[in-house]
mmCIF file with all atom_site columns, C-alpha atoms in Angstrom:
data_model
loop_
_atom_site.group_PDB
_atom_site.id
_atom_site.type_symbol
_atom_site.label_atom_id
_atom_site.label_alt_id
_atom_site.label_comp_id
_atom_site.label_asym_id
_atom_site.label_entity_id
_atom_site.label_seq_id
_atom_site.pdbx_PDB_ins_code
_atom_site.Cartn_x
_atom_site.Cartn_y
_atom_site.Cartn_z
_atom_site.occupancy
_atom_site.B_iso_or_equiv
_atom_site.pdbx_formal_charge
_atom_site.auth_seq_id
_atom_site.auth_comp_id
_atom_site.auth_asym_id
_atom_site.auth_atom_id
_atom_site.pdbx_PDB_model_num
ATOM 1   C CA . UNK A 1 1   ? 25.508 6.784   -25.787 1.00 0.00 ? 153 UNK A CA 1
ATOM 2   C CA . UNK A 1 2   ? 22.624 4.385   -26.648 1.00 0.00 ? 154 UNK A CA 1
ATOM 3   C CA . UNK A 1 3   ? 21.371 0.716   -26.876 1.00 0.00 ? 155 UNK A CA 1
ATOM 4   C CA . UNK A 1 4   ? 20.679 -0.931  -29.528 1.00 0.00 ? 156 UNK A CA 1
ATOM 5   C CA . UNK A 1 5   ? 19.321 -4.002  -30.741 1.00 0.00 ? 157 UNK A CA 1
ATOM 6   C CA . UNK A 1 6   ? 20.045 -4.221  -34.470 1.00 0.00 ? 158 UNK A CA 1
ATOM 7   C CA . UNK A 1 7   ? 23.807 -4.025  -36.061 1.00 0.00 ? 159 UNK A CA 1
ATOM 8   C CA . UNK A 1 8   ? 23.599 -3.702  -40.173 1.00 0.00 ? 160 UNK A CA 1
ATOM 9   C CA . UNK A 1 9   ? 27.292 -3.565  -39.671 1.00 0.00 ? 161 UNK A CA 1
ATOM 10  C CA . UNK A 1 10  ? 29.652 -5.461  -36.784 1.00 0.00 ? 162 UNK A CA 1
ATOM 11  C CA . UNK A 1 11  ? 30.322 -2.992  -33.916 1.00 0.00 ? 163 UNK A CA 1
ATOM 12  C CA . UNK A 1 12  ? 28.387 -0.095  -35.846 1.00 0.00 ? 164 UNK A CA 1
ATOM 13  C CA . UNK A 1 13  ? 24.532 0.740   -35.084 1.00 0.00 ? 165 UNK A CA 1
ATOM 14  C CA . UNK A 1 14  ? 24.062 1.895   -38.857 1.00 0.00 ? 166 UNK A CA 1
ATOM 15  C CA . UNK A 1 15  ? 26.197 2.054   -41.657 1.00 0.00 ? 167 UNK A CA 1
ATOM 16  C CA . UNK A 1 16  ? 28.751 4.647   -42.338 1.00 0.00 ? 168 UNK A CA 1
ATOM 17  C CA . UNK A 1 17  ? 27.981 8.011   -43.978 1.00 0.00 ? 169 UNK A CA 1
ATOM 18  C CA . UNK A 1 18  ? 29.522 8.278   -47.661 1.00 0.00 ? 170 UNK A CA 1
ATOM 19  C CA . UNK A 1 19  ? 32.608 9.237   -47.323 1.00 0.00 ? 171 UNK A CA 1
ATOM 20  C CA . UNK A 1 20  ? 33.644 8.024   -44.381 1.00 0.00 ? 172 UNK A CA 1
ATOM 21  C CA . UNK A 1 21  ? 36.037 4.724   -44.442 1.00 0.00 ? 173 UNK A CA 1
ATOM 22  C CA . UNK A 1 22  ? 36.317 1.853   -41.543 1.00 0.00 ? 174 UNK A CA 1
ATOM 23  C CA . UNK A 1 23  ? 39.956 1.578   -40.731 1.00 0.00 ? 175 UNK A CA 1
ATOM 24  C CA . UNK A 1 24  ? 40.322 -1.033  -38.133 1.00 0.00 ? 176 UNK A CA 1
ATOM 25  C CA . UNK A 1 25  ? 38.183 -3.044  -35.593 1.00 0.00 ? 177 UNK A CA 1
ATOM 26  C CA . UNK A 1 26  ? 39.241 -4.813  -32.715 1.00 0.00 ? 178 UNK A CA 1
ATOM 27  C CA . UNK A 1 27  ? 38.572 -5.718  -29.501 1.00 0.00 ? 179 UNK A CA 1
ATOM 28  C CA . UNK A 1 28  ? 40.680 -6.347  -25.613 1.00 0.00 ? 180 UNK A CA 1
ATOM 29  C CA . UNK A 1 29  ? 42.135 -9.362  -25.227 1.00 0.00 ? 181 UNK A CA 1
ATOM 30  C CA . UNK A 1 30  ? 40.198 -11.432 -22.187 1.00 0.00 ? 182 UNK A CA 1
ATOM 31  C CA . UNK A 1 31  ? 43.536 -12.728 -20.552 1.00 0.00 ? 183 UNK A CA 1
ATOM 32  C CA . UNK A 1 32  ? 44.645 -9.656  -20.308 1.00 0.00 ? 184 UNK A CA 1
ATOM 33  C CA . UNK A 1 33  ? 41.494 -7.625  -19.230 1.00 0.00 ? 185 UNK A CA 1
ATOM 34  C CA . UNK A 1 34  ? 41.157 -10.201 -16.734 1.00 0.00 ? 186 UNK A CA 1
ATOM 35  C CA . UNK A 1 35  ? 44.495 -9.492  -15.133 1.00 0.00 ? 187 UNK A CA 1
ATOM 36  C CA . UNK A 1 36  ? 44.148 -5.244  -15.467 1.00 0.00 ? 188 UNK A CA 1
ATOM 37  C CA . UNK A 1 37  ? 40.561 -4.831  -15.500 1.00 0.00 ? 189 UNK A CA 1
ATOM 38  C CA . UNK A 1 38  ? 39.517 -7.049  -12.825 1.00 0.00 ? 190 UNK A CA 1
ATOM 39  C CA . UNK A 1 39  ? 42.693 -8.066  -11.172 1.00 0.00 ? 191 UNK A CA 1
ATOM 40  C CA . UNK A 1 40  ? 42.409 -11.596 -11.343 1.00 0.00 ? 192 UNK A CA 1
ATOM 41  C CA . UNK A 1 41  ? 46.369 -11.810 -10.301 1.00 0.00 ? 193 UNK A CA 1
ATOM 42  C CA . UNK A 1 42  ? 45.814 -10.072 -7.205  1.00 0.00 ? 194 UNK A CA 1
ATOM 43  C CA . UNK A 1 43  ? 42.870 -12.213 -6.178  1.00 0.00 ? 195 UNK A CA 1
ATOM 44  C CA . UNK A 1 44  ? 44.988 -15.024 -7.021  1.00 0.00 ? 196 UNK A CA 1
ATOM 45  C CA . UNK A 1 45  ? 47.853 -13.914 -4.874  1.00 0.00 ? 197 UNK A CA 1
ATOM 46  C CA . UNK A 1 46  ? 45.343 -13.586 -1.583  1.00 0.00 ? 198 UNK A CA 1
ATOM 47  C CA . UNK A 1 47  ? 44.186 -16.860 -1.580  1.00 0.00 ? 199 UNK A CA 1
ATOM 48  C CA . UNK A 1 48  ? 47.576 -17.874 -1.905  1.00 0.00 ? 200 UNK A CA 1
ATOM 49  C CA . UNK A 1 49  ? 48.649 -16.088 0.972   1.00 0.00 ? 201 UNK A CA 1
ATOM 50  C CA . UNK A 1 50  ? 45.562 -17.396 2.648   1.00 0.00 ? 202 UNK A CA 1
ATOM 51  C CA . UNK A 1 51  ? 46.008 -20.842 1.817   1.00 0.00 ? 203 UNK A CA 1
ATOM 52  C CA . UNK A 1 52  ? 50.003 -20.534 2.830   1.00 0.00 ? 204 UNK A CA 1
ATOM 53  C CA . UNK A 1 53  ? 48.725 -19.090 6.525   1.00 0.00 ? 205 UNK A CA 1
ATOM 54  C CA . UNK A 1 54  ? 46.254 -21.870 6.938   1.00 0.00 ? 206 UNK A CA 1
ATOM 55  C CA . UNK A 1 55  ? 48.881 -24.440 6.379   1.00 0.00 ? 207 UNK A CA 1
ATOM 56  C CA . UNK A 1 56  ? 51.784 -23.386 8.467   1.00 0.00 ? 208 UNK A CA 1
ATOM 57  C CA . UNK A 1 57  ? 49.230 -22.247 11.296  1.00 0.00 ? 209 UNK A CA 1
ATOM 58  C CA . UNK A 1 58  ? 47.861 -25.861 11.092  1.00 0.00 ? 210 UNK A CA 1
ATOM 59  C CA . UNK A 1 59  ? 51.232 -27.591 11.240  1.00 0.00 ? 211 UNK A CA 1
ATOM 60  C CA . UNK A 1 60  ? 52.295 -25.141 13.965  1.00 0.00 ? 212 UNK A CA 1
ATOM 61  C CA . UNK A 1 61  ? 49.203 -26.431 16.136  1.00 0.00 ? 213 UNK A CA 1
ATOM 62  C CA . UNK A 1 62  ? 50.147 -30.191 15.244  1.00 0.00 ? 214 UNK A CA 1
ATOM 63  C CA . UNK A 1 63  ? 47.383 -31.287 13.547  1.00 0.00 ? 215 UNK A CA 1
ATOM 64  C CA . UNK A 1 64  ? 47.822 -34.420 11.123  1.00 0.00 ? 216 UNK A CA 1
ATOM 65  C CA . UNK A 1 65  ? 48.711 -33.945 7.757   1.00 0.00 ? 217 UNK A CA 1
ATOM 66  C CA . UNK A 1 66  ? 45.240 -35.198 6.223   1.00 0.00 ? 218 UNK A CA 1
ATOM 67  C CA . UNK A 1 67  ? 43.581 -32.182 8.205   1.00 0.00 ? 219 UNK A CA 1
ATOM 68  C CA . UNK A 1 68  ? 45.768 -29.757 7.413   1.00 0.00 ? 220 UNK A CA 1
ATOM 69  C CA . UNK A 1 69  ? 45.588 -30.354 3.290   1.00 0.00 ? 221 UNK A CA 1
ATOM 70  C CA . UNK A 1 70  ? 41.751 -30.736 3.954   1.00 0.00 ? 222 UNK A CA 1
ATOM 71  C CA . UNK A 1 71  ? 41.427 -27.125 5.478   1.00 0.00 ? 223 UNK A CA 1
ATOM 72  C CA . UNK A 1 72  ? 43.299 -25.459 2.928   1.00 0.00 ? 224 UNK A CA 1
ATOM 73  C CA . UNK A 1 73  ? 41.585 -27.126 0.355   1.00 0.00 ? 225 UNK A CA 1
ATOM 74  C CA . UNK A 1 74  ? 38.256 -25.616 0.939   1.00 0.00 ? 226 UNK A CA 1
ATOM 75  C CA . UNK A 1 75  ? 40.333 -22.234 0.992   1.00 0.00 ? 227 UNK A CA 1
ATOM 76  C CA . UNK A 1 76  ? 41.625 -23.317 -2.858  1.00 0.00 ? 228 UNK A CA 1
ATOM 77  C CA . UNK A 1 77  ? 37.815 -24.067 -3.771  1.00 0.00 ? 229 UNK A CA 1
ATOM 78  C CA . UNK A 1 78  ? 36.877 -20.736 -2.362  1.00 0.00 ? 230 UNK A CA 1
ATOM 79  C CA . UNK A 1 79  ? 40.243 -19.448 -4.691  1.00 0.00 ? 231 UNK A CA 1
ATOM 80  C CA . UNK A 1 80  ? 39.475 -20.942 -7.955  1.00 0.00 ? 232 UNK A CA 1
ATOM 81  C CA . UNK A 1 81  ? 35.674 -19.951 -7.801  1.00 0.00 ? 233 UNK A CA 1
ATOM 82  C CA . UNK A 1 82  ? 36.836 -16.381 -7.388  1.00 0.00 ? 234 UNK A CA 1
ATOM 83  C CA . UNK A 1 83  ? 39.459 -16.409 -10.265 1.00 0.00 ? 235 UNK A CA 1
ATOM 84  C CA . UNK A 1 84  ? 36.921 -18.170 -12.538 1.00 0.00 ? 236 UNK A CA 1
ATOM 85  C CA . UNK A 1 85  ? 34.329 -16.400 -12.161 1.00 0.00 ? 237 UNK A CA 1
ATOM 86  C CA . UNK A 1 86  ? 36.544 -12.566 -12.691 1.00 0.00 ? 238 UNK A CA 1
ATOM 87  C CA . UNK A 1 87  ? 38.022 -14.680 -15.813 1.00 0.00 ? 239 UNK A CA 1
ATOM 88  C CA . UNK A 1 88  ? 34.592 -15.710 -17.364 1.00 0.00 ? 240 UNK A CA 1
ATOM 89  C CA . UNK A 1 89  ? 33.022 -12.187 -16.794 1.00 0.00 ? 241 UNK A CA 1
ATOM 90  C CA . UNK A 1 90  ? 36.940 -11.032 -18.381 1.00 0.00 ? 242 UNK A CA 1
ATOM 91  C CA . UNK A 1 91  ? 36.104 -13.518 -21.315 1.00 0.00 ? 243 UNK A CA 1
ATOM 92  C CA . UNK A 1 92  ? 32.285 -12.398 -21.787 1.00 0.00 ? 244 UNK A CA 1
ATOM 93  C CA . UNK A 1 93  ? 33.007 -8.974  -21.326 1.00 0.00 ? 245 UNK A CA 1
ATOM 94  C CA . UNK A 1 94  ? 35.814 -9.031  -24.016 1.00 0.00 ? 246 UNK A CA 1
ATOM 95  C CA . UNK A 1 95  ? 33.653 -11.435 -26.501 1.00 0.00 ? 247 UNK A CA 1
ATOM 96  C CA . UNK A 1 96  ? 30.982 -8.651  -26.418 1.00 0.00 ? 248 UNK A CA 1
ATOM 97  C CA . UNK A 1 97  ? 33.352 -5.751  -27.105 1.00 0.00 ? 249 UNK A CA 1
ATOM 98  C CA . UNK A 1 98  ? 34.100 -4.213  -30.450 1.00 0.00 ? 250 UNK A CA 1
ATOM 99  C CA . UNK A 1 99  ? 36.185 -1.048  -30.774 1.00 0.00 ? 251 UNK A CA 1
ATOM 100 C CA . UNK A 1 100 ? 36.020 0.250   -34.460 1.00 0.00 ? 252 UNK A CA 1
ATOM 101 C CA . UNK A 1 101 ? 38.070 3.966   -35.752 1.00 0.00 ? 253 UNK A CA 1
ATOM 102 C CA . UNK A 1 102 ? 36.956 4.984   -38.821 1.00 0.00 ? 254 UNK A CA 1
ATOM 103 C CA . UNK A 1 103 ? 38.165 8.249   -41.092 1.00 0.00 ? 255 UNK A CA 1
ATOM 104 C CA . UNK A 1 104 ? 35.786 10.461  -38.859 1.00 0.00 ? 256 UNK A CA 1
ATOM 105 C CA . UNK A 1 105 ? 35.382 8.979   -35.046 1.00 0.00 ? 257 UNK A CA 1
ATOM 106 C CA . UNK A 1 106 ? 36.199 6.227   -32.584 1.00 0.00 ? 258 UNK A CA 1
ATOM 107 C CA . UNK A 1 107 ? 33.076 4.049   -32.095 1.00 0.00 ? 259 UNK A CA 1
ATOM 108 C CA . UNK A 1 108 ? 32.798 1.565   -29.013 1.00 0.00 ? 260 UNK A CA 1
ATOM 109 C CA . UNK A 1 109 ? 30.214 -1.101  -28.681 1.00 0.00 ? 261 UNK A CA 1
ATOM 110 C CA . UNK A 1 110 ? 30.102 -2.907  -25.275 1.00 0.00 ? 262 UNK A CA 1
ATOM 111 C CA . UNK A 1 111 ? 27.793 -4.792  -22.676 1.00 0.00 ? 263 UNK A CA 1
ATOM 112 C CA . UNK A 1 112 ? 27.310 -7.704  -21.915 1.00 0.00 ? 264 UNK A CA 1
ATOM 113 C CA . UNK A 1 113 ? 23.524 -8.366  -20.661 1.00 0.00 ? 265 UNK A CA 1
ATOM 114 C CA . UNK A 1 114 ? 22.414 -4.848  -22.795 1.00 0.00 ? 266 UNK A CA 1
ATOM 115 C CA . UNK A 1 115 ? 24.514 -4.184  -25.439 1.00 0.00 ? 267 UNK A CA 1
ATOM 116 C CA . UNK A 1 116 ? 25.521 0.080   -25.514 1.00 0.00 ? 268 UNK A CA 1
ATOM 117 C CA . UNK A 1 117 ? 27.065 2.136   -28.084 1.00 0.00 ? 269 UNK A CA 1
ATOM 118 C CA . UNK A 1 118 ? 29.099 5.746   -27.994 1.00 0.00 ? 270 UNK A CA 1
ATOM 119 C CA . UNK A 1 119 ? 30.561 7.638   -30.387 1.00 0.00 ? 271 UNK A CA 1
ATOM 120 C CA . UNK A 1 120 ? 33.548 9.526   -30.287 1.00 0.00 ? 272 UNK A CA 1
ATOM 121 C CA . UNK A 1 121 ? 33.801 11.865  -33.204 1.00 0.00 ? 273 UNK A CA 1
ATOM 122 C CA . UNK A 1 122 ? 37.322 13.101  -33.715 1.00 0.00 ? 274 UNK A CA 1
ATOM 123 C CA . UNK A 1 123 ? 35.967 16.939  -33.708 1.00 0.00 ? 275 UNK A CA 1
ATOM 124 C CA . UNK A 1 124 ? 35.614 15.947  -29.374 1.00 0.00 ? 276 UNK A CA 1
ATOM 125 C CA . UNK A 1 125 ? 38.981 14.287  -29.380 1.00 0.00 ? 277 UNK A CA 1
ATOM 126 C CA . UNK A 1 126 ? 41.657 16.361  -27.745 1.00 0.00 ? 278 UNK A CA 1
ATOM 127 C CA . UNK A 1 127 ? 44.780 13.515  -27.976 1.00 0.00 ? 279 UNK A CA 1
ATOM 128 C CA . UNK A 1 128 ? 45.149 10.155  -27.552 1.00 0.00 ? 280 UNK A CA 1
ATOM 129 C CA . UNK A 1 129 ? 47.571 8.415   -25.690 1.00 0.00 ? 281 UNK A CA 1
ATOM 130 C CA . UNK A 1 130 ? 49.664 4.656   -25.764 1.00 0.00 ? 282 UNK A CA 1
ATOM 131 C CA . UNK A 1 131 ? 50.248 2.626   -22.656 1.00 0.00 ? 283 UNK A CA 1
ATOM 132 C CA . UNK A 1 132 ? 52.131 -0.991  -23.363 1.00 0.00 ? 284 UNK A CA 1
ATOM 133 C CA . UNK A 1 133 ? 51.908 -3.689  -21.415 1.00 0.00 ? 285 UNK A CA 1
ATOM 134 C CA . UNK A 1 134 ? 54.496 -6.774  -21.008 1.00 0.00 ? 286 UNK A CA 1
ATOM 135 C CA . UNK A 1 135 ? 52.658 -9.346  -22.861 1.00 0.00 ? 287 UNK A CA 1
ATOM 136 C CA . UNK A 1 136 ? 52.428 -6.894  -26.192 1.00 0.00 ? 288 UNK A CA 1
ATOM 137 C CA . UNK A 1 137 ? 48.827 -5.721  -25.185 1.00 0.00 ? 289 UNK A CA 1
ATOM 138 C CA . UNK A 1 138 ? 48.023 -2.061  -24.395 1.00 0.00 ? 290 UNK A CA 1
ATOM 139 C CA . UNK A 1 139 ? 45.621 0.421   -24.059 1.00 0.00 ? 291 UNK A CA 1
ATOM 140 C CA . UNK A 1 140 ? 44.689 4.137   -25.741 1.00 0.00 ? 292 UNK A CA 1
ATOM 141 C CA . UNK A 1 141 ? 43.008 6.538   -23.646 1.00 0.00 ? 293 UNK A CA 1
ATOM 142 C CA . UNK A 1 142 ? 41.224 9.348   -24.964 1.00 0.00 ? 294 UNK A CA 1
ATOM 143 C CA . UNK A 1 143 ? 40.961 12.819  -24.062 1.00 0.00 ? 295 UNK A CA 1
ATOM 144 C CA . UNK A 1 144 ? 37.870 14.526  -24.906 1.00 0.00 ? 296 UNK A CA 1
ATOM 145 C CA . UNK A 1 145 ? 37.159 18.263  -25.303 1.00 0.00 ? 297 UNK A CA 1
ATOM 146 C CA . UNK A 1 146 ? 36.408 19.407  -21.771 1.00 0.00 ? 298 UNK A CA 1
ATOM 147 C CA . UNK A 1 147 ? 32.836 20.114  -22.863 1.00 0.00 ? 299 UNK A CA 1
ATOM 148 C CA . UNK A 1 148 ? 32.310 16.921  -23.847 1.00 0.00 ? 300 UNK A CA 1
ATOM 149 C CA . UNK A 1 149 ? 30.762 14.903  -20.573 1.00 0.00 ? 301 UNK A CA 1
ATOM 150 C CA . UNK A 1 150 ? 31.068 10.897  -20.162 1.00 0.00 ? 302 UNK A CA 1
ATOM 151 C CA . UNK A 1 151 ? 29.989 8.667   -17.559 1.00 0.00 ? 303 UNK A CA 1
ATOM 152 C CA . UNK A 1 152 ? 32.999 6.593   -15.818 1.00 0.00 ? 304 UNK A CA 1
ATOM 153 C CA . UNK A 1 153 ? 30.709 3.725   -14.597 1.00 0.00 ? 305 UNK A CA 1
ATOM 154 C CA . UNK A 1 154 ? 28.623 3.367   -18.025 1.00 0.00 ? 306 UNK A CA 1
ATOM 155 C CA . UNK A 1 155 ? 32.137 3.067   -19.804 1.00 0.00 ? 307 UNK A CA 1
ATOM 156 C CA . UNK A 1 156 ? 34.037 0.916   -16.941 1.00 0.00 ? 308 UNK A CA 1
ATOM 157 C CA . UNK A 1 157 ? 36.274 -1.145  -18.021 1.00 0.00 ? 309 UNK A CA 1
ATOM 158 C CA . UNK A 1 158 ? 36.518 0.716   -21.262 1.00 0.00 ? 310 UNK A CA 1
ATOM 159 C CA . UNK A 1 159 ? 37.606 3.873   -19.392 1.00 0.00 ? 311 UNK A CA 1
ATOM 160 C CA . UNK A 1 160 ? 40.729 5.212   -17.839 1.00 0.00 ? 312 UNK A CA 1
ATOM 161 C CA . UNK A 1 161 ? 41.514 4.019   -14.589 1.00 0.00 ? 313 UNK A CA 1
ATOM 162 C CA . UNK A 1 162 ? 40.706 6.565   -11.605 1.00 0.00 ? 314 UNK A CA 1
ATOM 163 C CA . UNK A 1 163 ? 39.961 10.055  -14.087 1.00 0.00 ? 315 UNK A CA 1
ATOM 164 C CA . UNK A 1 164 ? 36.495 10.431  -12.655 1.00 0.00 ? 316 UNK A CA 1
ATOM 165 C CA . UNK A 1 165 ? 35.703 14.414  -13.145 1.00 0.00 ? 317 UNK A CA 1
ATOM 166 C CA . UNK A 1 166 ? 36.604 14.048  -16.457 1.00 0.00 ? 318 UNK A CA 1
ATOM 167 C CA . UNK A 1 167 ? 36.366 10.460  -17.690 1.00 0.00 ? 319 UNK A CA 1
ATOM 168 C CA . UNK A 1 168 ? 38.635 9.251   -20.486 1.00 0.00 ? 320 UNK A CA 1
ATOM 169 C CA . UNK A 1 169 ? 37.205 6.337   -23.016 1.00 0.00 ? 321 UNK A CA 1
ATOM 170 C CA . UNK A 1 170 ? 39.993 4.247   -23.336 1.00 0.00 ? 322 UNK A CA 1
ATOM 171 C CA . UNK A 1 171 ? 40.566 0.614   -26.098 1.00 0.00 ? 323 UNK A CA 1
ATOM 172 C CA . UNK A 1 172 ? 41.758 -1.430  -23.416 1.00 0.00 ? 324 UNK A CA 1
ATOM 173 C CA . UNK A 1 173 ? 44.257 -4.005  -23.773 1.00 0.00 ? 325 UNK A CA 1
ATOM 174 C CA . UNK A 1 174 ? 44.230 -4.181  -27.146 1.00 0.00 ? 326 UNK A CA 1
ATOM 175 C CA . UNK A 1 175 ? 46.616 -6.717  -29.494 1.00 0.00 ? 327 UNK A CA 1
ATOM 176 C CA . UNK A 1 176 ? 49.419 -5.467  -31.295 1.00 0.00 ? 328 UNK A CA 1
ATOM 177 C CA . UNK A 1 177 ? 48.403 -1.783  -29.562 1.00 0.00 ? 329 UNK A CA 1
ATOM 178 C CA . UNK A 1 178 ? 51.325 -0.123  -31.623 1.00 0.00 ? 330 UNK A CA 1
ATOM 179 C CA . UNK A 1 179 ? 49.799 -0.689  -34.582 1.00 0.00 ? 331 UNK A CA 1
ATOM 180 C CA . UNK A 1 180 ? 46.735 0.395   -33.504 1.00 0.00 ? 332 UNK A CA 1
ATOM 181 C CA . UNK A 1 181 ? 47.715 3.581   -31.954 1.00 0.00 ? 333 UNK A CA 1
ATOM 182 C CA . UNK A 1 182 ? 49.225 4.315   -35.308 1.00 0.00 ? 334 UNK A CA 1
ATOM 183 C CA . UNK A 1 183 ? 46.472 3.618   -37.575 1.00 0.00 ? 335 UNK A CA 1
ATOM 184 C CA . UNK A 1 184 ? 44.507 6.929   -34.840 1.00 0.00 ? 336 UNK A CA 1
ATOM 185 C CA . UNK A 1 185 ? 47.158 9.371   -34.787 1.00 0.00 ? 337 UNK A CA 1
ATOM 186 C CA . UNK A 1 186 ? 47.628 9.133   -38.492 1.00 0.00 ? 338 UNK A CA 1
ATOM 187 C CA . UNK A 1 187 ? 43.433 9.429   -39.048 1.00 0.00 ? 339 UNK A CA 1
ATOM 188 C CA . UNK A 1 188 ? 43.580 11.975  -36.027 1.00 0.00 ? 340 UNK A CA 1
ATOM 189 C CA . UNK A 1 189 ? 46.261 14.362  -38.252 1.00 0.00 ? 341 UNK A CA 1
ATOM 190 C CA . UNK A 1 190 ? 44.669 13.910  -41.173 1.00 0.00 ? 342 UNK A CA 1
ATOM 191 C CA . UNK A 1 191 ? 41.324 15.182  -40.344 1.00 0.00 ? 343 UNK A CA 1
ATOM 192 C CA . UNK A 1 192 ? 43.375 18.093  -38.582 1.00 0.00 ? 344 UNK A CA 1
ATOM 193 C CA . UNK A 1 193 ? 44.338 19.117  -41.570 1.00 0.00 ? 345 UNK A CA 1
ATOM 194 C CA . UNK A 1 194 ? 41.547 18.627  -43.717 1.00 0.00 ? 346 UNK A CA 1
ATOM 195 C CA . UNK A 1 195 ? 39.588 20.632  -40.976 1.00 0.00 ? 347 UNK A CA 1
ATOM 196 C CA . UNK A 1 196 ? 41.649 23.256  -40.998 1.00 0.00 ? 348 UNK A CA 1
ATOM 197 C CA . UNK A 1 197 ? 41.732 23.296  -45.258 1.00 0.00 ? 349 UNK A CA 1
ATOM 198 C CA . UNK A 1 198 ? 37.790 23.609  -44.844 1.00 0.00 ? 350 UNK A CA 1
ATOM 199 C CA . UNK A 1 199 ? 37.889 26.133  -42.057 1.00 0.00 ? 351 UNK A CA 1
ATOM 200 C CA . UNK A 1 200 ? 40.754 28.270  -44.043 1.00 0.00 ? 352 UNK A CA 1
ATOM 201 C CA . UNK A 1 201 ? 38.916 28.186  -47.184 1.00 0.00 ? 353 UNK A CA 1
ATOM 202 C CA . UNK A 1 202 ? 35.787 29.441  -45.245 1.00 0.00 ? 354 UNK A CA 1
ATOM 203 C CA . UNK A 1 203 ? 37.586 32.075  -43.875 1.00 0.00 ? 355 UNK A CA 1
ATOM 204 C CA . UNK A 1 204 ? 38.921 32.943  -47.366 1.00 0.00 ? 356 UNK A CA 1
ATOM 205 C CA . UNK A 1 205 ? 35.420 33.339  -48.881 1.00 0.00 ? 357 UNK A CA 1
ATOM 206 C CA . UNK A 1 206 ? 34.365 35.455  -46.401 1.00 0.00 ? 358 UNK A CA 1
ATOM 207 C CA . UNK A 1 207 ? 37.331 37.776  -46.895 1.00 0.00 ? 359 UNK A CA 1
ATOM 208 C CA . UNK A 1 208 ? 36.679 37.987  -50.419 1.00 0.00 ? 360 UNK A CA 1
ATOM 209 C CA . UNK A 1 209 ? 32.862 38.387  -49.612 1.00 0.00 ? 361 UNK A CA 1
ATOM 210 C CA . UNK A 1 210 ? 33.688 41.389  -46.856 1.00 0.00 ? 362 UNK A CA 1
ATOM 211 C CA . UNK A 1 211 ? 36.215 42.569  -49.415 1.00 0.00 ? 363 UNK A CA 1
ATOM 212 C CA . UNK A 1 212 ? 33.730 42.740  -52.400 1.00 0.00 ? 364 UNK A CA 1
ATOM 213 C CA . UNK A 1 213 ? 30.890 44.293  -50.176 1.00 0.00 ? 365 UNK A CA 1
ATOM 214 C CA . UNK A 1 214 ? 33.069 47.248  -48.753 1.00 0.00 ? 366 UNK A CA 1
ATOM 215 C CA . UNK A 1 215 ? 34.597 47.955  -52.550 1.00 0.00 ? 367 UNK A CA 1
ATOM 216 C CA . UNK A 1 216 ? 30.724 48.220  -53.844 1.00 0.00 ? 368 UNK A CA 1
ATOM 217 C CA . UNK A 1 217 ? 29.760 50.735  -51.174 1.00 0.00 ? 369 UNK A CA 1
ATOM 218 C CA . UNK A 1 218 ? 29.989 54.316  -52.374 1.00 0.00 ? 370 UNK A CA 1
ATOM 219 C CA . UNK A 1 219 ? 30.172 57.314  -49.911 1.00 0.00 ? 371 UNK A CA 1
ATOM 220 C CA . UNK A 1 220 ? 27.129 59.801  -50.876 1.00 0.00 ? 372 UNK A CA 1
#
């Protein structure tokens, strides 16, 4: 993990290695990370309830009408100001964000204020997993090779909710996530197998190797 001021390529620090291919880029969808990431809904909801108590406590104590709209408005102020300000930091949040999986790793770029990048090569990738949402959104967790340590807080909200010992980078609310998830497994399985070509074909060579040296050894 890094920062970084120059991008030669969007989302990437550099540009790829030969050989290895971009296959999609993306990024969450602010409506959405608003609701999930920063609960929006639920802050919502409380000043609703708030605003509901104020007015039926007010009417109970028979005050006039004009007083009891201009006490809960104040409450509504207070209620938009909140949502508004989770939505724009939703919306900047999400503008700044670039999630890119190439042939070889997943790459996030994030940050609002400082701009950060981490790479995820698929060597440290243990699985990933799909979570769908309602509104056709979802998210893909990672899990890394146990070895392989993360910060929660320098990832948040491009992490898996609550995993703290062993935090999982996650694409968060991403559009059309099905497709997405798709695009990984199938890069995920096929550098599997080519990894497993190389590393049998290693393994051959030095069979034939071991094989050649013990036939050229004579017994005196």
């Amino acid at each position: 993990m890094k920062e970084y001021e120059y991008e030669p390529v969007r989302g990437l620090p550099e540009h790829l290695p030969p050989g290895e291919e971009m296959l999609w880029q993306g990024a969450p969808r602010w409506t959405t990370l608003a609701r999930r990431a920063f609960h929006s809904w639920k802050v919502a909801l409380y000043f609703a309830l708030i605003i509901a108590w104020r007015v039926l406590a007010d009417l109970a104590a028979g005050r006039a009408l004009a007083e009891v709209l201009a006490g809960a408005l104040w409450v509504l102020v207070l209620g938009l100001l909140a949502v508004g300000g989770l939505s724009l930091l939703a919306w900047a949040m999400a503008r700044a964000t670039v999630y890119t999986i190439t042939t070889r790793r997943v790459v996030f770029r994030f940050g609002v204020a400082l701009q950060m990048i981490v790479n995820f090569p698929f060597a440290k990738i243990q699985s990933a997993e799909l979570k769908r949402h309602l509104d056709g959104t979802g998210d893909i967790p990672l899990l890394l090779e146990p070895s392989e340590r993360t910060s929660y807080i320098l990832l948040w909200p491009h992490a898996r909710p609550w995993h703290f010992r062993q935090p999982q980078p996650m694409l968060r609310s991403i559009p059309d996530v099905a497709k997405v998830a798709e695009i990984l497994s199938n890069a995920l399985n096929t550098y599997s197998s080519e990894t497993e070509s190389a590393d049998a074909a290693v393994a051959d060579v030095a069979s034939v190797e071991a094989t050649g040296a013990s036939e050229g050894t004579t017994t005196p």
